[in-house]
mmCIF file of C-alpha atoms in Angstrom:
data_model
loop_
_atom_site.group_PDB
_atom_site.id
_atom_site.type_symbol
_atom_site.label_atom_id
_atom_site.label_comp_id
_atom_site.label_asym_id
_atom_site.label_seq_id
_atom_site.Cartn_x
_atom_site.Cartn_y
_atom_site.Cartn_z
ATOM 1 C CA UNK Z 29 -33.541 147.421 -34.030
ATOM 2 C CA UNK Z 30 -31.379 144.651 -35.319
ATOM 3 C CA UNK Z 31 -32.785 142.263 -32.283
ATOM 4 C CA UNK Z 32 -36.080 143.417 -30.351
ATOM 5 C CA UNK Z 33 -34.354 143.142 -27.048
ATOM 6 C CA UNK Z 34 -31.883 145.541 -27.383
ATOM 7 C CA UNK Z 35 -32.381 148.961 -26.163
ATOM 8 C CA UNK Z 36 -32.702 152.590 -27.470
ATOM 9 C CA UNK Z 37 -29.029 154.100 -28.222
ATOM 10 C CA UNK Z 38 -27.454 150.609 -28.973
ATOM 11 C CA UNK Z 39 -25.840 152.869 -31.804
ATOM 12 C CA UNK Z 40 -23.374 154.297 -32.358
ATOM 13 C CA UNK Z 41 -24.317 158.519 -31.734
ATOM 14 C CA UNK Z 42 -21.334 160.444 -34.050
ATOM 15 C CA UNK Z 43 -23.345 162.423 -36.835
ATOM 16 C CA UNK Z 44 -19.652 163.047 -38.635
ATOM 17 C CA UNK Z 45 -19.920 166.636 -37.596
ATOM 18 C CA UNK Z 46 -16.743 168.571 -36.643
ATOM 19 C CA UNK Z 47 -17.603 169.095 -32.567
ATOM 20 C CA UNK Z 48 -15.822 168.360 -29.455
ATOM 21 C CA UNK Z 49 -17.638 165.185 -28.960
ATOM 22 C CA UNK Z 50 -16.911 161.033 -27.257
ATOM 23 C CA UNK Z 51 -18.538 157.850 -27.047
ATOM 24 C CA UNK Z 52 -17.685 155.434 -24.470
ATOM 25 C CA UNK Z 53 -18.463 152.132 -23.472
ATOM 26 C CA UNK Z 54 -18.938 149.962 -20.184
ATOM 27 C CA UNK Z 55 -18.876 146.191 -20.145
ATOM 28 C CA UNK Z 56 -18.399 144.121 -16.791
ATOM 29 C CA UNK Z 57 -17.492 140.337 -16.366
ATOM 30 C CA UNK Z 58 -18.467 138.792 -12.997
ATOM 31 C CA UNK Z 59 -16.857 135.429 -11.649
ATOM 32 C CA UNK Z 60 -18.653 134.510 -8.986
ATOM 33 C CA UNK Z 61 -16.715 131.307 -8.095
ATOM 34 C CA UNK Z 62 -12.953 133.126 -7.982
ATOM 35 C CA UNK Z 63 -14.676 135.721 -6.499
ATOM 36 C CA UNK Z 64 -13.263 138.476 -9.023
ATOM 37 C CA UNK Z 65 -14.636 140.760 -11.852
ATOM 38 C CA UNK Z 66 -13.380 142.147 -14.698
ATOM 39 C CA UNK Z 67 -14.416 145.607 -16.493
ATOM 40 C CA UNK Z 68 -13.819 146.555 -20.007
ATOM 41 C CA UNK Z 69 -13.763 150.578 -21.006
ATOM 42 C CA UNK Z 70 -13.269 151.434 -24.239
ATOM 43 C CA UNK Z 71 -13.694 154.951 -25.569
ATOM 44 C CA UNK Z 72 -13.650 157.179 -28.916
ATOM 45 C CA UNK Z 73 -12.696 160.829 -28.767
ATOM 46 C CA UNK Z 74 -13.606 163.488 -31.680
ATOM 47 C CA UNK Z 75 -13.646 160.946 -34.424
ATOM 48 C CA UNK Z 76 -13.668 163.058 -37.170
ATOM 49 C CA UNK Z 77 -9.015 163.090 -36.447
ATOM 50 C CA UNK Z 78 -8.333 166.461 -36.703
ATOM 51 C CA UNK Z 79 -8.601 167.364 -33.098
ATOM 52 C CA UNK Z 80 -5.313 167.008 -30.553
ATOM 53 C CA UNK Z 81 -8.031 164.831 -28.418
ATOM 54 C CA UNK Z 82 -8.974 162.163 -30.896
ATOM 55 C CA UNK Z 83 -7.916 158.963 -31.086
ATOM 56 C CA UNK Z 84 -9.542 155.589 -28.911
ATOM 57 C CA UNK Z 85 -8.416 154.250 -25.383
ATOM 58 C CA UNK Z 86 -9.012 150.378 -24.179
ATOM 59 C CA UNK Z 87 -8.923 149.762 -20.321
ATOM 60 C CA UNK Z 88 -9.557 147.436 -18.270
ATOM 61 C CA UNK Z 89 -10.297 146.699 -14.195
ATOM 62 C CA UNK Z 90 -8.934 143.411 -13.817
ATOM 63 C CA UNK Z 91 -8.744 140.837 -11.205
ATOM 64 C CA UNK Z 92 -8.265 142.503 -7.807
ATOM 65 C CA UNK Z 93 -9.051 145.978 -9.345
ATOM 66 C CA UNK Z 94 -5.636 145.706 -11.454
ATOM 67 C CA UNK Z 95 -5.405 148.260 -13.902
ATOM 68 C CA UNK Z 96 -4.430 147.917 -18.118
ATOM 69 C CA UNK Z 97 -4.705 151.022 -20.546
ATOM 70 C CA UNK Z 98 -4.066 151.289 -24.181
ATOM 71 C CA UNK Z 99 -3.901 153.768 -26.666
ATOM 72 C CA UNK Z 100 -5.001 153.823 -30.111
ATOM 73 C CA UNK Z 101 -4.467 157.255 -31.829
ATOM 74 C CA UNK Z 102 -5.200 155.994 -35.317
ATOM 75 C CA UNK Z 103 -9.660 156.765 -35.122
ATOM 76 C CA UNK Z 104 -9.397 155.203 -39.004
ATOM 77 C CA UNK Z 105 -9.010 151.515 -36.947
ATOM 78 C CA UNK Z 106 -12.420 152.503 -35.004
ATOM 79 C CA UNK Z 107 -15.577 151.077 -36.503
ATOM 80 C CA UNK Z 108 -18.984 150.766 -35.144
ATOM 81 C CA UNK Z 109 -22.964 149.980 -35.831
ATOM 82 C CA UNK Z 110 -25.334 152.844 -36.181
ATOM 83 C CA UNK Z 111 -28.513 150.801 -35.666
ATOM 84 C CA UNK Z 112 -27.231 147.822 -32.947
ATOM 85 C CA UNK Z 113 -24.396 146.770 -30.456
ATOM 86 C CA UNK Z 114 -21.500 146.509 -32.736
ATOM 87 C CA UNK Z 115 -17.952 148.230 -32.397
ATOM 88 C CA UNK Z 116 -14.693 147.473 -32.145
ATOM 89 C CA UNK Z 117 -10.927 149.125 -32.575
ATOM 90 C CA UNK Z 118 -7.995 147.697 -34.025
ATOM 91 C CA UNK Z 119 -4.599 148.447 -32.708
ATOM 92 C CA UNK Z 120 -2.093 146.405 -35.086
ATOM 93 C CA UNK Z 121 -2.486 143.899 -37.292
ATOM 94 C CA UNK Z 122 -2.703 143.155 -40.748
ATOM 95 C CA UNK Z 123 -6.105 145.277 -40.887
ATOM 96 C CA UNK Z 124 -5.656 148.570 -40.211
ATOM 97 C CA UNK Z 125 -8.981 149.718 -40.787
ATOM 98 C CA UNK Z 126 -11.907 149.021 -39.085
ATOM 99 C CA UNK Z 127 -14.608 147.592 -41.694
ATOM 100 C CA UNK Z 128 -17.100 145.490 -39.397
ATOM 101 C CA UNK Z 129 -17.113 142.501 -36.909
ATOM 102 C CA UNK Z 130 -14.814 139.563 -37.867
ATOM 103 C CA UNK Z 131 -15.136 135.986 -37.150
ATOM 104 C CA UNK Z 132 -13.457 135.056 -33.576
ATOM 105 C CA UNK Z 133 -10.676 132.668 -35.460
ATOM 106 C CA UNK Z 134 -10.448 135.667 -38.195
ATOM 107 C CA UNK Z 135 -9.725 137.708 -35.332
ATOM 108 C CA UNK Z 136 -7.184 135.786 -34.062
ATOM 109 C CA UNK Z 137 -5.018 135.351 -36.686
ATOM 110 C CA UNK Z 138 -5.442 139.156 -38.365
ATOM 111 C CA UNK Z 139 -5.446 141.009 -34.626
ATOM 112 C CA UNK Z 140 -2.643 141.377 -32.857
ATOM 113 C CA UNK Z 141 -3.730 144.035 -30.492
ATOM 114 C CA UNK Z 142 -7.429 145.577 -30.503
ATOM 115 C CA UNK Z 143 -11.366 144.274 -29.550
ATOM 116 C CA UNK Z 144 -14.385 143.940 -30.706
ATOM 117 C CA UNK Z 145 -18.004 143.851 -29.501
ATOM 118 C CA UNK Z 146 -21.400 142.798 -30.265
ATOM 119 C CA UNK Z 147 -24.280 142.448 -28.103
ATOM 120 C CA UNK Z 148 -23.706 138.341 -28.111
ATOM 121 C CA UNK Z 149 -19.451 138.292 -28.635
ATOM 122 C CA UNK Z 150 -17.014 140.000 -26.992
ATOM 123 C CA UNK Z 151 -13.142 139.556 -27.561
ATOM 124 C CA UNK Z 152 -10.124 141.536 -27.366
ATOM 125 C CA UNK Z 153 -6.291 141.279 -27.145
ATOM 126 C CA UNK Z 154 -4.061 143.386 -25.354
ATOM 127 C CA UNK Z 155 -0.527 144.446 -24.255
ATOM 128 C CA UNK Z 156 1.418 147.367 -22.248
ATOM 129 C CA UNK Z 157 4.802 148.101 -22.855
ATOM 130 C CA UNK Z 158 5.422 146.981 -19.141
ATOM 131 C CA UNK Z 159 4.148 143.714 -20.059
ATOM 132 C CA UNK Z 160 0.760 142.978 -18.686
ATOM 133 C CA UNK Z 161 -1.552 141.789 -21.344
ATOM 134 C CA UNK Z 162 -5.304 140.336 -21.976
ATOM 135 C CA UNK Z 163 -6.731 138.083 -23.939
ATOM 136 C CA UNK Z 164 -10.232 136.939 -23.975
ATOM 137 C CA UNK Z 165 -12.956 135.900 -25.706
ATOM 138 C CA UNK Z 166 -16.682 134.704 -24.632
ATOM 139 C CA UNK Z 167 -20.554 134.622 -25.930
ATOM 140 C CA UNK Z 168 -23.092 136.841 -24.280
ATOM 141 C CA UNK Z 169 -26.659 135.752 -23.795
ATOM 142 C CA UNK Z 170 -28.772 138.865 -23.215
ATOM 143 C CA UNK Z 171 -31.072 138.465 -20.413
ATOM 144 C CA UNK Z 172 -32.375 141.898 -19.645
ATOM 145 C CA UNK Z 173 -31.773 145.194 -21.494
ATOM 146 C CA UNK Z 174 -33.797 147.925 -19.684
ATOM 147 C CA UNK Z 175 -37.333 147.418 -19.215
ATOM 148 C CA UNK Z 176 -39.447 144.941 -18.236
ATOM 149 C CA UNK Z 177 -38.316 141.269 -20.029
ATOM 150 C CA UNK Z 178 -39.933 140.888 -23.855
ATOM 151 C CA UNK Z 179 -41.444 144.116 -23.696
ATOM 152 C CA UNK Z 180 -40.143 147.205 -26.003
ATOM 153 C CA UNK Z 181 -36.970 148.843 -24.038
ATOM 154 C CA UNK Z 182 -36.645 152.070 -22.591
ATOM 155 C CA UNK Z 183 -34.103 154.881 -22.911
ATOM 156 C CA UNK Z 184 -32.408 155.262 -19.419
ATOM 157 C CA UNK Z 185 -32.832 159.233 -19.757
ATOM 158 C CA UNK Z 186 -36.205 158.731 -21.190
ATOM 159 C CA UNK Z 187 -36.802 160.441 -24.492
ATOM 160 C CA UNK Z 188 -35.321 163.595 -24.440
ATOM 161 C CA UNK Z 189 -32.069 161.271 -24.680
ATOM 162 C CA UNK Z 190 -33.135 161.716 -28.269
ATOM 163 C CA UNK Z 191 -32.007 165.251 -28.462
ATOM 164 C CA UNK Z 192 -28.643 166.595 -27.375
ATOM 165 C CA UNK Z 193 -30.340 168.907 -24.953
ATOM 166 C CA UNK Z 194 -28.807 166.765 -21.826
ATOM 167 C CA UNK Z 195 -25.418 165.764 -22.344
ATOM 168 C CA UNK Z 196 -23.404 163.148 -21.810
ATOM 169 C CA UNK Z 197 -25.959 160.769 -22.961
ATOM 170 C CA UNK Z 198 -26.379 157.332 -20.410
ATOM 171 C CA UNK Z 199 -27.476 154.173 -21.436
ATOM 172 C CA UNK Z 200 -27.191 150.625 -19.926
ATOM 173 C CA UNK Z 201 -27.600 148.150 -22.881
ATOM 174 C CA UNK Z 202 -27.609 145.387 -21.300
ATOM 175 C CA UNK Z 203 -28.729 145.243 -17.474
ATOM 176 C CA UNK Z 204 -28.031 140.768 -16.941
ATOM 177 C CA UNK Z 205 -26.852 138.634 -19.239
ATOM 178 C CA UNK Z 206 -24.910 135.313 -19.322
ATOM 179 C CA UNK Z 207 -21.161 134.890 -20.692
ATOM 180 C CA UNK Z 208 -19.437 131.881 -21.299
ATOM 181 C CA UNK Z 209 -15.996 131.483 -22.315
ATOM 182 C CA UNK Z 210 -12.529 132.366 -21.367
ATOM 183 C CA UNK Z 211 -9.832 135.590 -20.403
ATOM 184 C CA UNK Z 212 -6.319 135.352 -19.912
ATOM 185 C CA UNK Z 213 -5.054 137.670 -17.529
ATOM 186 C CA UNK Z 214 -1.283 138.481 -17.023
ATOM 187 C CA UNK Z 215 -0.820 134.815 -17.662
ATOM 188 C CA UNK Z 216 -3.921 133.621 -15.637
ATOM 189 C CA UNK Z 217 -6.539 132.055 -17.196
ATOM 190 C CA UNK Z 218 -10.250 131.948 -16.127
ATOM 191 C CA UNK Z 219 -12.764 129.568 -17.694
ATOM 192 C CA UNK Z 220 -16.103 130.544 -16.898
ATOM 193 C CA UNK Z 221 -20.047 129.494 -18.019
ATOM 194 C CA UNK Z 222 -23.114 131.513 -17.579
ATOM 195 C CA UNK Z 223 -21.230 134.238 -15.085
ATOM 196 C CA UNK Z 224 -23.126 137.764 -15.040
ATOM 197 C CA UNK Z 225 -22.482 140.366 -17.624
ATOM 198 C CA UNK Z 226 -23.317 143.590 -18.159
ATOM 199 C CA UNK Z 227 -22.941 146.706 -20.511
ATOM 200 C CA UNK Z 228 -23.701 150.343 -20.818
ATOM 201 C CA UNK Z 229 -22.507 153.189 -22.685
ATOM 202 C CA UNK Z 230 -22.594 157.097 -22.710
ATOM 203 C CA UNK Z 231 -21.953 159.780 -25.598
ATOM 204 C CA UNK Z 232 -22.505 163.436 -26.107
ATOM 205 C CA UNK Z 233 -20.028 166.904 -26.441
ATOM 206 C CA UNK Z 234 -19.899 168.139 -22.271
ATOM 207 C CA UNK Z 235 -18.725 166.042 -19.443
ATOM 208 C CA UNK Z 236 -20.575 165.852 -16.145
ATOM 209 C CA UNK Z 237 -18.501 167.779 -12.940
ATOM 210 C CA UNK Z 238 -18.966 165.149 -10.883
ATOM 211 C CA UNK Z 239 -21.286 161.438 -10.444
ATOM 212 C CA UNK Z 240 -21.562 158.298 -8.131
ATOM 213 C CA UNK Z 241 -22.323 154.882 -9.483
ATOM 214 C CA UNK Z 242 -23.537 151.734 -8.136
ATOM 215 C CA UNK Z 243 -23.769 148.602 -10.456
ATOM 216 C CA UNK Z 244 -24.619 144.410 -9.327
ATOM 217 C CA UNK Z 245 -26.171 141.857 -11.269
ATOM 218 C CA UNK Z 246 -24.565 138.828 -9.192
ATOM 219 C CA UNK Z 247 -26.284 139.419 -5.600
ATOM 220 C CA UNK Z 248 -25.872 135.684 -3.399
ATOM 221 C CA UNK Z 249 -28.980 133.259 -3.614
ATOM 222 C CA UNK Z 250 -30.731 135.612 -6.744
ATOM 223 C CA UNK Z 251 -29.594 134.727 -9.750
ATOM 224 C CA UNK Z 252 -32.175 137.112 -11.765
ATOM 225 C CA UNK Z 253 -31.582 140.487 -9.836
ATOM 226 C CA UNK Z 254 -29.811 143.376 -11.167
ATOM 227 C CA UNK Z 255 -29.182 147.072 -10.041
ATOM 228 C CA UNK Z 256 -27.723 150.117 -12.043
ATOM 229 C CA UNK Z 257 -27.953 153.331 -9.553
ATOM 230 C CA UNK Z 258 -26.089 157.001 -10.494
ATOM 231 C CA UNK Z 259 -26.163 160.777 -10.261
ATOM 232 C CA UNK Z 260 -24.452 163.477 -11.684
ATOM 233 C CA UNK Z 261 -23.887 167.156 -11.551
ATOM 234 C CA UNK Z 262 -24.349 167.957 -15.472
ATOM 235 C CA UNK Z 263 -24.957 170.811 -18.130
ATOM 236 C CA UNK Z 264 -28.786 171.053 -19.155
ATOM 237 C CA UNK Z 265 -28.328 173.722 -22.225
ATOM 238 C CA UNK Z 266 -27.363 176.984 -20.113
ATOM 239 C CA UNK Z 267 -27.074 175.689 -16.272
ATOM 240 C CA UNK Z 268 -26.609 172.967 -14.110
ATOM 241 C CA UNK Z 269 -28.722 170.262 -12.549
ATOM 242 C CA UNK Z 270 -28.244 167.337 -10.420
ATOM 243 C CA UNK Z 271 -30.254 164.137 -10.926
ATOM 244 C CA UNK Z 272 -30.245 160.861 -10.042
ATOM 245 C CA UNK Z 273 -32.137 157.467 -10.682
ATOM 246 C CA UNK Z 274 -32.619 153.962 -9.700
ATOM 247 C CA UNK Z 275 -33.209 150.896 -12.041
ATOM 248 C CA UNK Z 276 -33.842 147.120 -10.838
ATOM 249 C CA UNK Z 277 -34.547 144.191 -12.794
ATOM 250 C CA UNK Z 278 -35.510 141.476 -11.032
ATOM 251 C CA UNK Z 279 -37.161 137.989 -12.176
ATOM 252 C CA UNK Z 280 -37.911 139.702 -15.829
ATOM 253 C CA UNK Z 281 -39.860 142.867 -14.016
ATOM 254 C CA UNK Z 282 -38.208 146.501 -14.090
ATOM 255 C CA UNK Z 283 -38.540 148.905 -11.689
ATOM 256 C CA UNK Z 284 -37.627 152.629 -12.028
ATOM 257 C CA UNK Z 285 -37.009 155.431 -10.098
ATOM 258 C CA UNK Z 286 -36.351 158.027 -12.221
ATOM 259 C CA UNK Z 287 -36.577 161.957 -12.093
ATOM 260 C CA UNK Z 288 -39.972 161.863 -13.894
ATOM 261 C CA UNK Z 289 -41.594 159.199 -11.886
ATOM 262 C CA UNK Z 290 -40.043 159.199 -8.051
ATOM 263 C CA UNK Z 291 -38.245 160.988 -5.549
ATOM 264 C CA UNK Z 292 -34.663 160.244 -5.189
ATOM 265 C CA UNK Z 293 -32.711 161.041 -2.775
ATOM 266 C CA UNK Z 294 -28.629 160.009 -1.619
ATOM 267 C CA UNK Z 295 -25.984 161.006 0.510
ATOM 268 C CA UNK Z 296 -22.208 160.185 -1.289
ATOM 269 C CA UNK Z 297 -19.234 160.308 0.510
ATOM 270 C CA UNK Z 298 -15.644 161.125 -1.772
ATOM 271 C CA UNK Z 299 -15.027 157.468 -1.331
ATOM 272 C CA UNK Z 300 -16.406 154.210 0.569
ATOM 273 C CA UNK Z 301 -19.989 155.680 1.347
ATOM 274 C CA UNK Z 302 -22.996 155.450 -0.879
ATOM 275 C CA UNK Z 303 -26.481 155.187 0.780
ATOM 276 C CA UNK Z 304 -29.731 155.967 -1.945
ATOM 277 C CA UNK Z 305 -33.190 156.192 -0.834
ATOM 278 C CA UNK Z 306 -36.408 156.387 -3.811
ATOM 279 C CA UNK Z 307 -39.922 156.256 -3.794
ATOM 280 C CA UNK Z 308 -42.712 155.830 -6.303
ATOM 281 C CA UNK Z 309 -46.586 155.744 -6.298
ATOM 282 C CA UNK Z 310 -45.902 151.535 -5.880
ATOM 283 C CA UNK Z 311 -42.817 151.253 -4.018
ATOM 284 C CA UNK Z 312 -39.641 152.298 -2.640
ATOM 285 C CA UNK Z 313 -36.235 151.105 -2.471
ATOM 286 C CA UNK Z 314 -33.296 151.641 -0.488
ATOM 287 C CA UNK Z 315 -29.528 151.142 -1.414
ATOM 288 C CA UNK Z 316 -25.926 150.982 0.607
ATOM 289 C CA UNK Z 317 -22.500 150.974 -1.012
ATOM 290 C CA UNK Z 318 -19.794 150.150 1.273
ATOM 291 C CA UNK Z 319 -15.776 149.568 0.243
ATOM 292 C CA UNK Z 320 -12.764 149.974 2.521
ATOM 293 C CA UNK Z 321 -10.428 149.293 -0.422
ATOM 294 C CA UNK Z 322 -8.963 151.761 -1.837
ATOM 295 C CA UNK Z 323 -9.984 153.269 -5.002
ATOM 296 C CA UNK Z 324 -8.649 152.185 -8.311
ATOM 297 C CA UNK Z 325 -7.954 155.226 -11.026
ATOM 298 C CA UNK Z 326 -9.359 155.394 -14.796
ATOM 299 C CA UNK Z 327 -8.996 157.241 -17.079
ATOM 300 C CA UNK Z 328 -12.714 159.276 -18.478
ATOM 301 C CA UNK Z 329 -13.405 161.537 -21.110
ATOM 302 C CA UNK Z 330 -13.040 165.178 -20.256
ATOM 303 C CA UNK Z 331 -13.430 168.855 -22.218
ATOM 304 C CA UNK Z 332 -9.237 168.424 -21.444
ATOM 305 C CA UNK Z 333 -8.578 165.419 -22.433
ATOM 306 C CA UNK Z 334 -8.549 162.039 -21.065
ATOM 307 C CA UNK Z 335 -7.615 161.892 -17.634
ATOM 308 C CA UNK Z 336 -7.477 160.606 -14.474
ATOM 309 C CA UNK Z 337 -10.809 161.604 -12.779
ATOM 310 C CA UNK Z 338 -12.930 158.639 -11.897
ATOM 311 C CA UNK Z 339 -12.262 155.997 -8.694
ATOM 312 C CA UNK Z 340 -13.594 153.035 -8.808
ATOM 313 C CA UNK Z 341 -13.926 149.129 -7.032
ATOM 314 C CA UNK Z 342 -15.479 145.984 -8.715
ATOM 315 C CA UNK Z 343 -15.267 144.701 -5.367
ATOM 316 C CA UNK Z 344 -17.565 146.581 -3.586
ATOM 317 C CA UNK Z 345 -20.477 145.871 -0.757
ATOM 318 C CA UNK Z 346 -23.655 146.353 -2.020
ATOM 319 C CA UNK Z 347 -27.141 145.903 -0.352
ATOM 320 C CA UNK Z 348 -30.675 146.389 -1.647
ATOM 321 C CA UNK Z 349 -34.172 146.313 -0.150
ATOM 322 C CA UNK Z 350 -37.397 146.813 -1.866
ATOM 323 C CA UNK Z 351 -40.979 146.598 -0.457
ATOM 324 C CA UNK Z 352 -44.281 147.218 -2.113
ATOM 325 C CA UNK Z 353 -45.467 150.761 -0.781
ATOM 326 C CA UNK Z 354 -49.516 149.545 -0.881
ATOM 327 C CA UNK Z 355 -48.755 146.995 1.487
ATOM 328 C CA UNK Z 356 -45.608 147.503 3.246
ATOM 329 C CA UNK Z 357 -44.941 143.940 1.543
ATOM 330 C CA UNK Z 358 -40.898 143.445 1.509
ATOM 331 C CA UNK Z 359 -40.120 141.979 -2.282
ATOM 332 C CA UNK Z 360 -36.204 141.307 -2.112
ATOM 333 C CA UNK Z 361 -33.858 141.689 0.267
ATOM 334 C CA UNK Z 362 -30.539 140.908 -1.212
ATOM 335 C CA UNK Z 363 -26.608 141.517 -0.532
ATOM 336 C CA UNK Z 364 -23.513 141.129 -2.924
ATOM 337 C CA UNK Z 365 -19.677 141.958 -2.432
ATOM 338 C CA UNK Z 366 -19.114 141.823 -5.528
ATOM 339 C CA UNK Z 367 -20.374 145.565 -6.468
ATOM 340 C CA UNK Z 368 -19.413 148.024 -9.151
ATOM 341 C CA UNK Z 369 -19.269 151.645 -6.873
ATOM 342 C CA UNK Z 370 -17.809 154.578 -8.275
ATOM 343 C CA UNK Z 371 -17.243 158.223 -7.946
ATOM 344 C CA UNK Z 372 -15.972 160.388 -10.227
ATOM 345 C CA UNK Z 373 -15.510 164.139 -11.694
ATOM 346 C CA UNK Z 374 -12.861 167.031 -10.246
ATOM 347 C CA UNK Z 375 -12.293 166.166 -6.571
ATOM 348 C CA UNK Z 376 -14.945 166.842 -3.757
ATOM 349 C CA UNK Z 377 -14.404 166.376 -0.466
ATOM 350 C CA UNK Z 378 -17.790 167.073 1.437
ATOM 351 C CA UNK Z 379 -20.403 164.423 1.379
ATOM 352 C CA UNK Z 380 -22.827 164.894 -0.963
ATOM 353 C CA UNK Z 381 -26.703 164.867 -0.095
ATOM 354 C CA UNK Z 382 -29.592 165.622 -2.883
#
């Protein structure tokens, strides 16, 4: 690994064979003060350019769950890291191929629409033909990846994630970190210093039928507590399973609830409902997703293209309990409206309990 911090999968996954195949990734801005996030998506389908599917997509879940998408169809403008955090796309411009991570003034003046990433700098530019555009650009200091804080990181889908036997691949990268600089939004601009960031990513050749997420790393009065919490309905080689898990970081200390080391349970409604319960030999947690906003559409990979299957809210309800199971001991009780919550896949309409 480039930096010890960084986790398993920071890479970029295409082996340059010809296969259906995407890699996407998830990077969220909180602003605690304005009371708004922002969420970057940016995606590459079949990269190898033959395919009717390939070509890269940036969007982005603005203030008040506004939405911005982009197109690029040109994949020779993608570039990315195999062995860290580095990618970016580049729209137009006077480079029209990607070849690596540019200074943020070389950027500006050879970029006219595209972003980049690294695990410390993120900046972008970007402009619909109906007019809304982005701009940003800010410094990330990674906090926690996934595990507990300066020890070796984990895979999130432990280390059969190795192997394409479960696909799509999930990853967060980056559970808390700090970001400090700026983002211009429709002609609003937001200064910020040491708000919350976060970043994950997933990859592989088969897309999940359906998931629920749940994602906070600016809860009120804890400044070091973050939660990432999903399931899916996905292919494992010749059938299908649903799992689940539960991962909280909080004062440099992980704690997991995973399929090989706890019981998890939930019960997902379409929309506005997610309540997750999880227990391992040393303790148990207990999460609740509320939202009476109305979902916001993005666009995900699919085996048909990229479309319109996932609802989502940045400003979600979120709370979170978690005791000790030895001695009944509570550890944190904590609250945030300022949630990630998500469901996503073709439509279902019953609530779903495993």
């Amino acid at each position: 690994m480039a930096d010890p911090w960084q986790t398993p999968h920071s890479g970029y996954h295409w082996a340059g064979r010809d296969r259906r195949f995407f890699e996407g990734w998830y990077l969220r801005l909180t602003l605690p003060d304005v009371r708004q996030t922002i969420a970057f998506m940016y995606s590459i389908d079949d990269p190898q350019g033959e395919s009717p599917l390939s070509g890269g997509v940036a969007q982005i879940l603005g203030a008040d769950d506004e939405y911005l998408c982009r197109t690029f169809p040109a994949v020779r403008g993608f570039w990315a890291e195999r062995e860290s955090l580095a990618l970016g796309h580049w729209g137009t411009g006077k480079r029209e191929k990607g070849r690596g991570l540019l200074e943020p003034e070389m950027f500006d003046r050879t970029i006219q629409e595209g972003y980049q990433v690294s695990a410390t700098l993120h900046q972008g530019r970007l402009q619909e033909p109906s007019g809304k555009t982005a701009r940003w650009c800010y410094q990330v200091q990674p906090i926690d990846g996934w595990g507990n804080r300066g020890e070796r990181q984990r895979s999130t889908a432990g280390w059969l994630a190795s192997l394409p036997v479960f696909e799509p691949g999930w990853q967060i990268l980056m559970a808390h970190g700090l970001a400090t600089g700026w983002m211009e939004w429709n002609g609003h601009r937001y200064e910020f210093c040491n708000a919350p960031a976060y970043a994950e990513k997933n990859w592989g050749g088969s897309f999940p039928q359906k998931w629920f997420w749940m994602q906070c790393n600016s809860f009120e009065g804890e400044p070091e507590l973050a939660v990432t919490a999903g399931g899916g309905r996905r292919r494992l080689l010749t059938w299908m399973e649903s799992v689940a898990m539960v991962g909280i970081h909080y004062q440099g200390q992980f704690y997991e609830f995973a399929p090989w080391n706890a019981k998890v349970h939930w019960q997902v409604a379409p929309w506005g409902d997610w309540q997750m319960w999880a227990e391992n030999d040393l303790y148990r947690v207990e999460l609740v997703g509320k939202t009476a906003r109305s979902p916001a559409l993005v666009r995900v990979p699919t085996a048909e293209g990229f479309v319109f299957t996932c609802r989502d809210t940045t400003q979600g309800e979120l709370s979170l309990t978690l005791w000790n199971r030895a001695s009944d001991r509570l550890i944190i009780r904590a609250n945030s409206s300022l949630a990630g919550l998500e469901t996503g896949g073709k439509p279902w309409h019953e609530t779903w309990i495993g």
